[in-house]
Amino acid sequence: MTKDRFEELGKSFVIRFAILYAMPVLFFTALLMARSLTAEDRKEGAVKAPPNPPPPSKYAPANDLLAQVDYYIKRDSQALASQEEFDGAAKSRLRKDANTLAVLGLALALHDDENRLKAHAGEFVHSAQLLAKAGDFESAVAAFDELKKALSGEGSPAEKHLAAWEKVADLSQLMKQVPTINAGLKRGVSTPARLEKSKHEAAGHAAVLAAIAQASISDTHEVKDPADLEKWYQCCAEMRDAAGQVNAAVHAGDHAKTTSAMLRLANSCDTCHQSFRRNHSQDRKK
């Protein structure tokens, strides 16, 4: 073997060795770079937090919310009066009411006005959640008893302290409840005479709708495209503020302003459905 041939083979070996050695190094370097880019992408495209909400007193007075808590408690007491009456319709209504009560409990826990439920709102919300999940009469009665104890201030202290708006209820059950509440509200404000007669009930309905809208901000599972997240926040806030406007107009006994606010409330619902109910329907068809 000539000297030139030997040097040529030596160079070829060095090159092959360098390539074999460099490939795994380059691979792991690229992997680390990709992971870093992914992390940066997450930072840049991080889920945007919802805007800070206004104080609950701006859209849902504590007394109105408490009156609706008492209303649902009374209604559900009748549904749980006997096992014979605990049929499919009663179970369906109880699920909607329990989820609504969980939202009302959270709203009263975070309320800027002192109220009789605030100190025990954690137990109240927890019991409402158990009631919503109750699959039989016995478990429903047990959860309902704990719910009433929390309302009266006799319940056990909750393990979790409610300090901020968060998901506490099933959004689908809340959305099933909304048309029922809205129907009662529309009846109560349909004429000046009815508004005067049903002022307290109508104000309560509007306050519940406002609380549900605010609570819905924390449940974004209907948002399929991250780019629509801001739109979801805006839709929920618009419904909340419109319902709050209805509440204020009802308290003022102003039928003209109530009618105007009701139109705003209806438009807020229509806008949200156009953007998100369509997406929900399309997912169900897949």
Tab-separated table of C-alpha atoms in Angstrom:
chain	number	residue	atom	x	y	z
A	1	MET	CA	0.000	0.000	0.000
A	2	THR	CA	1.433	3.317	-1.010
A	3	LYS	CA	1.806	6.204	1.364
A	4	ASP	CA	-0.779	8.290	-0.538
A	5	ARG	CA	-3.280	5.422	-0.408
A	6	PHE	CA	-2.755	5.026	3.337
A	7	GLU	CA	-3.289	8.732	3.951
A	8	GLU	CA	-6.450	8.647	1.816
A	9	LEU	CA	-7.885	5.742	3.838
A	10	GLY	CA	-7.000	7.517	7.064
A	11	LYS	CA	-8.815	10.668	6.034
A	12	SER	CA	-11.863	8.632	4.980
A	13	PHE	CA	-11.965	6.899	8.367
A	14	VAL	CA	-11.728	10.190	10.225
A	15	ILE	CA	-14.528	11.692	8.174
A	16	ARG	CA	-16.793	8.656	8.714
A	17	PHE	CA	-16.079	8.650	12.432
A	18	ALA	CA	-16.775	12.363	12.675
A	19	ILE	CA	-20.096	11.953	10.875
A	20	LEU	CA	-21.173	8.995	13.034
A	21	TYR	CA	-20.203	10.860	16.184
A	22	ALA	CA	-21.700	14.157	15.100
A	23	MET	CA	-25.077	12.740	14.053
A	24	PRO	CA	-26.307	11.885	17.570
A	25	VAL	CA	-24.908	15.153	18.881
A	26	LEU	CA	-26.690	17.107	16.181
A	27	PHE	CA	-29.889	15.104	16.766
A	28	PHE	CA	-30.013	15.823	20.484
A	29	THR	CA	-29.043	19.443	19.898
A	30	ALA	CA	-31.923	19.789	17.452
A	31	LEU	CA	-34.247	18.066	19.906
A	32	LEU	CA	-33.274	20.444	22.677
A	33	MET	CA	-33.748	23.392	20.353
A	34	ALA	CA	-37.178	22.112	19.351
A	35	ARG	CA	-38.169	21.674	22.984
A	36	SER	CA	-36.968	25.200	23.722
A	37	LEU	CA	-38.937	26.576	20.809
A	38	THR	CA	-41.996	24.667	21.945
A	39	ALA	CA	-41.627	26.146	25.414
A	40	GLU	CA	-41.284	29.614	23.942
A	41	ASP	CA	-44.307	28.995	21.746
A	42	ARG	CA	-46.284	28.047	24.830
A	43	LYS	CA	-45.247	31.271	26.484
A	44	GLU	CA	-46.198	33.335	23.455
A	45	GLY	CA	-49.434	31.439	22.861
A	46	ALA	CA	-50.331	30.891	26.489
A	47	VAL	CA	-54.022	30.770	27.316
A	48	LYS	CA	-55.068	34.295	28.069
A	49	ALA	CA	-56.601	34.749	31.483
A	50	PRO	CA	-60.071	36.271	31.626
A	51	PRO	CA	-60.301	39.961	32.485
A	52	ASN	CA	-60.851	40.945	36.085
A	53	PRO	CA	-64.597	40.940	36.727
A	54	PRO	CA	-66.460	43.855	38.279
A	55	PRO	CA	-67.696	43.481	41.868
A	56	PRO	CA	-70.798	41.249	41.987
A	57	SER	CA	-72.825	44.111	43.475
A	58	LYS	CA	-72.566	45.852	40.077
A	59	TYR	CA	-74.685	43.190	38.362
A	60	ALA	CA	-76.215	40.880	40.996
A	61	PRO	CA	-77.176	42.289	44.418
A	62	ALA	CA	-76.563	39.836	47.239
A	63	ASN	CA	-80.151	40.039	48.457
A	64	ASP	CA	-81.437	39.040	45.025
A	65	LEU	CA	-79.087	36.072	44.880
A	66	LEU	CA	-80.077	34.960	48.385
A	67	ALA	CA	-83.757	35.211	47.491
A	68	GLN	CA	-83.123	32.895	44.536
A	69	VAL	CA	-81.201	30.470	46.727
A	70	ASP	CA	-84.249	30.272	48.986
A	71	TYR	CA	-86.471	29.843	45.920
A	72	TYR	CA	-84.489	26.880	44.567
A	73	ILE	CA	-84.198	25.298	48.005
A	74	LYS	CA	-87.966	25.457	48.428
A	75	ARG	CA	-88.590	24.070	44.948
A	76	ASP	CA	-86.140	21.214	45.395
A	77	SER	CA	-87.589	20.355	48.789
A	78	GLN	CA	-90.811	19.550	46.992
A	79	ALA	CA	-88.983	17.419	44.424
A	80	LEU	CA	-87.370	15.414	47.222
A	81	ALA	CA	-90.501	15.124	49.353
A	82	SER	CA	-91.013	11.474	48.430
A	83	GLN	CA	-89.260	8.821	46.407
A	84	GLU	CA	-92.417	8.207	44.378
A	85	GLU	CA	-92.293	11.747	43.001
A	86	PHE	CA	-88.574	11.521	42.233
A	87	ASP	CA	-89.087	10.656	38.574
A	88	GLY	CA	-87.079	11.514	35.478
A	89	ALA	CA	-88.443	15.033	35.237
A	90	ALA	CA	-87.668	15.703	38.905
A	91	LYS	CA	-84.119	14.388	38.503
A	92	SER	CA	-83.558	16.563	35.446
A	93	ARG	CA	-84.800	19.682	37.195
A	94	LEU	CA	-82.782	18.874	40.308
A	95	ARG	CA	-79.557	18.622	38.283
A	96	LYS	CA	-80.159	22.036	36.746
A	97	ASP	CA	-81.096	23.574	40.090
A	98	ALA	CA	-78.107	22.058	41.887
A	99	ASN	CA	-75.669	23.423	39.307
A	100	THR	CA	-77.375	26.804	39.540
A	101	LEU	CA	-77.102	26.729	43.336
A	102	ALA	CA	-73.373	25.998	43.051
A	103	VAL	CA	-72.960	29.152	40.946
A	104	LEU	CA	-75.047	31.206	43.379
A	105	GLY	CA	-72.941	29.933	46.259
A	106	LEU	CA	-69.739	30.977	44.504
A	107	ALA	CA	-71.175	34.395	43.642
A	108	LEU	CA	-72.159	34.961	47.266
A	109	ALA	CA	-68.773	33.728	48.484
A	110	LEU	CA	-67.021	36.327	46.314
A	111	HIS	CA	-69.608	39.045	46.803
A	112	ASP	CA	-68.417	42.461	47.922
A	113	ASP	CA	-71.507	42.790	50.124
A	114	GLU	CA	-71.736	40.819	53.333
A	115	ASN	CA	-74.399	38.135	53.299
A	116	ARG	CA	-75.614	35.262	55.447
A	117	LEU	CA	-74.145	32.568	53.184
A	118	LYS	CA	-70.678	33.998	52.719
A	119	ALA	CA	-69.054	32.303	55.720
A	120	HIS	CA	-70.351	28.863	54.716
A	121	ALA	CA	-70.364	29.243	50.945
A	122	GLY	CA	-67.603	26.663	50.534
A	123	GLU	CA	-69.695	23.924	52.162
A	124	PHE	CA	-72.737	25.127	50.245
A	125	VAL	CA	-71.023	24.865	46.853
A	126	HIS	CA	-69.573	21.462	47.686
A	127	SER	CA	-72.987	20.124	48.760
A	128	ALA	CA	-74.598	21.566	45.624
A	129	GLN	CA	-72.022	19.764	43.503
A	130	LEU	CA	-72.764	16.485	45.289
A	131	LEU	CA	-76.469	17.064	44.748
A	132	ALA	CA	-75.886	17.641	41.046
A	133	LYS	CA	-74.110	14.274	40.805
A	134	ALA	CA	-76.585	12.324	42.937
A	135	GLY	CA	-77.766	9.289	41.031
A	136	ASP	CA	-80.487	8.069	43.349
A	137	PHE	CA	-83.029	9.375	45.814
A	138	GLU	CA	-81.074	8.544	48.976
A	139	SER	CA	-77.857	10.249	47.876
A	140	ALA	CA	-79.833	13.256	46.649
A	141	VAL	CA	-81.583	13.622	50.011
A	142	ALA	CA	-78.279	13.301	51.884
A	143	ALA	CA	-76.615	15.981	49.731
A	144	PHE	CA	-79.659	18.230	50.009
A	145	ASP	CA	-79.619	17.968	53.811
A	146	GLU	CA	-75.975	19.087	53.825
A	147	LEU	CA	-76.885	21.921	51.480
A	148	LYS	CA	-79.550	23.177	53.878
A	149	LYS	CA	-77.157	22.893	56.830
A	150	ALA	CA	-74.609	25.039	55.025
A	151	LEU	CA	-77.292	27.605	54.249
A	152	SER	CA	-78.261	27.784	57.906
A	153	GLY	CA	-74.622	27.968	59.019
A	154	GLU	CA	-74.618	24.520	60.625
A	155	GLY	CA	-72.556	22.642	58.067
A	156	SER	CA	-69.038	21.304	58.436
A	157	PRO	CA	-66.238	23.640	57.313
A	158	ALA	CA	-65.276	23.145	53.686
A	159	GLU	CA	-61.792	21.932	52.871
A	160	LYS	CA	-61.457	24.431	50.039
A	161	HIS	CA	-61.708	28.188	50.420
A	162	LEU	CA	-63.405	29.969	47.545
A	163	ALA	CA	-61.248	32.954	46.680
A	164	ALA	CA	-61.758	33.483	42.945
A	165	TRP	CA	-64.109	32.704	40.096
A	166	GLU	CA	-63.639	29.133	38.921
A	167	LYS	CA	-65.601	26.338	37.307
A	168	VAL	CA	-68.014	24.947	39.903
A	169	ALA	CA	-70.886	23.749	37.711
A	170	ASP	CA	-71.692	21.871	34.524
A	171	LEU	CA	-72.033	24.442	31.750
A	172	SER	CA	-74.484	22.304	29.779
A	173	GLN	CA	-76.829	22.121	32.778
A	174	LEU	CA	-76.570	25.871	33.307
A	175	MET	CA	-77.390	26.512	29.657
A	176	LYS	CA	-80.460	24.291	30.010
A	177	GLN	CA	-81.517	26.363	33.005
A	178	VAL	CA	-81.078	29.725	31.281
A	179	PRO	CA	-84.131	29.503	28.956
A	180	THR	CA	-86.372	28.623	31.906
A	181	ILE	CA	-85.093	31.558	33.936
A	182	ASN	CA	-85.327	33.883	30.960
A	183	ALA	CA	-88.911	32.816	30.224
A	184	GLY	CA	-89.935	33.699	33.774
A	185	LEU	CA	-88.098	36.993	33.530
A	186	LYS	CA	-89.801	37.917	30.232
A	187	ARG	CA	-93.223	37.183	31.679
A	188	GLY	CA	-92.507	39.280	34.747
A	189	VAL	CA	-91.467	42.384	32.805
A	190	SER	CA	-93.794	42.115	29.803
A	191	THR	CA	-95.944	45.077	30.879
A	192	PRO	CA	-95.540	47.942	33.368
A	193	ALA	CA	-98.234	46.379	35.547
A	194	ARG	CA	-96.511	42.995	35.624
A	195	LEU	CA	-93.182	44.622	36.307
A	196	GLU	CA	-94.636	46.368	39.335
A	197	LYS	CA	-96.265	43.166	40.561
A	198	SER	CA	-93.286	40.852	39.892
A	199	LYS	CA	-90.443	43.227	40.648
A	200	HIS	CA	-88.684	41.058	43.245
A	201	GLU	CA	-89.000	37.838	41.253
A	202	ALA	CA	-87.830	39.512	38.047
A	203	ALA	CA	-84.857	41.094	39.762
A	204	GLY	CA	-83.921	37.696	41.146
A	205	HIS	CA	-84.114	36.040	37.730
A	206	ALA	CA	-81.909	38.743	36.209
A	207	ALA	CA	-79.368	38.395	39.023
A	208	VAL	CA	-79.135	34.637	38.484
A	209	LEU	CA	-78.594	35.090	34.749
A	210	ALA	CA	-75.822	37.586	35.482
A	211	ALA	CA	-74.163	35.184	37.935
A	212	ILE	CA	-74.382	32.301	35.452
A	213	ALA	CA	-72.812	34.475	32.756
A	214	GLN	CA	-69.933	35.443	35.031
A	215	ALA	CA	-69.417	31.835	36.111
A	216	SER	CA	-69.398	30.691	32.479
A	217	ILE	CA	-66.260	32.710	31.803
A	218	SER	CA	-64.278	30.092	33.738
A	219	ASP	CA	-65.546	27.196	31.603
A	220	THR	CA	-63.977	27.462	28.158
A	221	HIS	CA	-64.534	23.927	26.864
A	222	GLU	CA	-66.872	25.247	24.166
A	223	VAL	CA	-63.973	27.267	22.723
A	224	LYS	CA	-62.472	24.974	20.094
A	225	ASP	CA	-60.139	27.575	18.570
A	226	PRO	CA	-57.776	29.389	20.988
A	227	ALA	CA	-58.190	32.475	18.807
A	228	ASP	CA	-61.840	32.601	19.925
A	229	LEU	CA	-61.037	32.702	23.619
A	230	GLU	CA	-61.271	36.479	23.816
A	231	LYS	CA	-64.639	36.302	22.051
A	232	TRP	CA	-65.886	33.835	24.688
A	233	TYR	CA	-64.873	36.188	27.480
A	234	GLN	CA	-66.585	39.078	25.706
A	235	CYS	CA	-69.805	37.122	25.115
A	236	CYS	CA	-70.046	36.038	28.749
A	237	ALA	CA	-69.252	39.535	30.015
A	238	GLU	CA	-71.846	41.073	27.703
A	239	MET	CA	-74.532	38.684	28.962
A	240	ARG	CA	-73.517	39.428	32.555
A	241	ASP	CA	-73.615	43.187	32.062
A	242	ALA	CA	-76.893	43.057	30.123
A	243	ALA	CA	-78.533	40.968	32.841
A	244	GLY	CA	-77.145	43.369	35.416
A	245	GLN	CA	-78.685	46.247	33.487
A	246	VAL	CA	-82.038	44.436	33.529
A	247	ASN	CA	-81.705	43.938	37.274
A	248	ALA	CA	-81.031	47.637	37.873
A	249	ALA	CA	-83.916	48.726	35.628
A	250	VAL	CA	-86.306	46.330	37.343
A	251	HIS	CA	-85.329	47.654	40.762
A	252	ALA	CA	-85.927	51.174	39.473
A	253	GLY	CA	-89.354	50.146	38.201
A	254	ASP	CA	-88.524	51.616	34.791
A	255	HIS	CA	-90.328	49.526	32.172
A	256	ALA	CA	-88.793	51.339	29.185
A	257	LYS	CA	-85.230	50.777	30.424
A	258	THR	CA	-86.081	47.209	31.366
A	259	THR	CA	-87.338	46.527	27.840
A	260	SER	CA	-84.194	48.040	26.342
A	261	ALA	CA	-81.972	45.989	28.641
A	262	MET	CA	-83.918	42.813	27.818
A	263	LEU	CA	-83.214	43.413	24.129
A	264	ARG	CA	-79.515	43.778	24.909
A	265	LEU	CA	-79.655	40.540	26.899
A	266	ALA	CA	-81.329	38.689	24.026
A	267	ASN	CA	-78.742	40.008	21.563
A	268	SER	CA	-75.902	38.850	23.815
A	269	CYS	CA	-77.302	35.325	23.819
A	270	ASP	CA	-77.804	35.332	20.040
A	271	THR	CA	-74.234	36.505	19.427
A	272	CYS	CA	-72.797	33.799	21.663
A	273	HIS	CA	-74.899	31.056	20.068
A	274	GLN	CA	-73.870	32.126	16.582
A	275	SER	CA	-70.217	31.804	17.545
A	276	PHE	CA	-70.160	28.780	19.832
A	277	ARG	CA	-73.345	26.719	19.622
A	278	ARG	CA	-72.583	26.107	15.934
A	279	ASN	CA	-69.168	24.704	16.903
A	280	HIS	CA	-70.795	22.495	19.528
A	281	SER	CA	-73.317	21.135	16.994
A	282	GLN	CA	-70.597	20.421	14.455
A	283	ASP	CA	-68.565	18.474	17.039
A	284	ARG	CA	-71.598	16.366	17.933
A	285	LYS	CA	-72.091	15.420	14.272
A	286	LYS	CA	-68.520	14.146	13.920
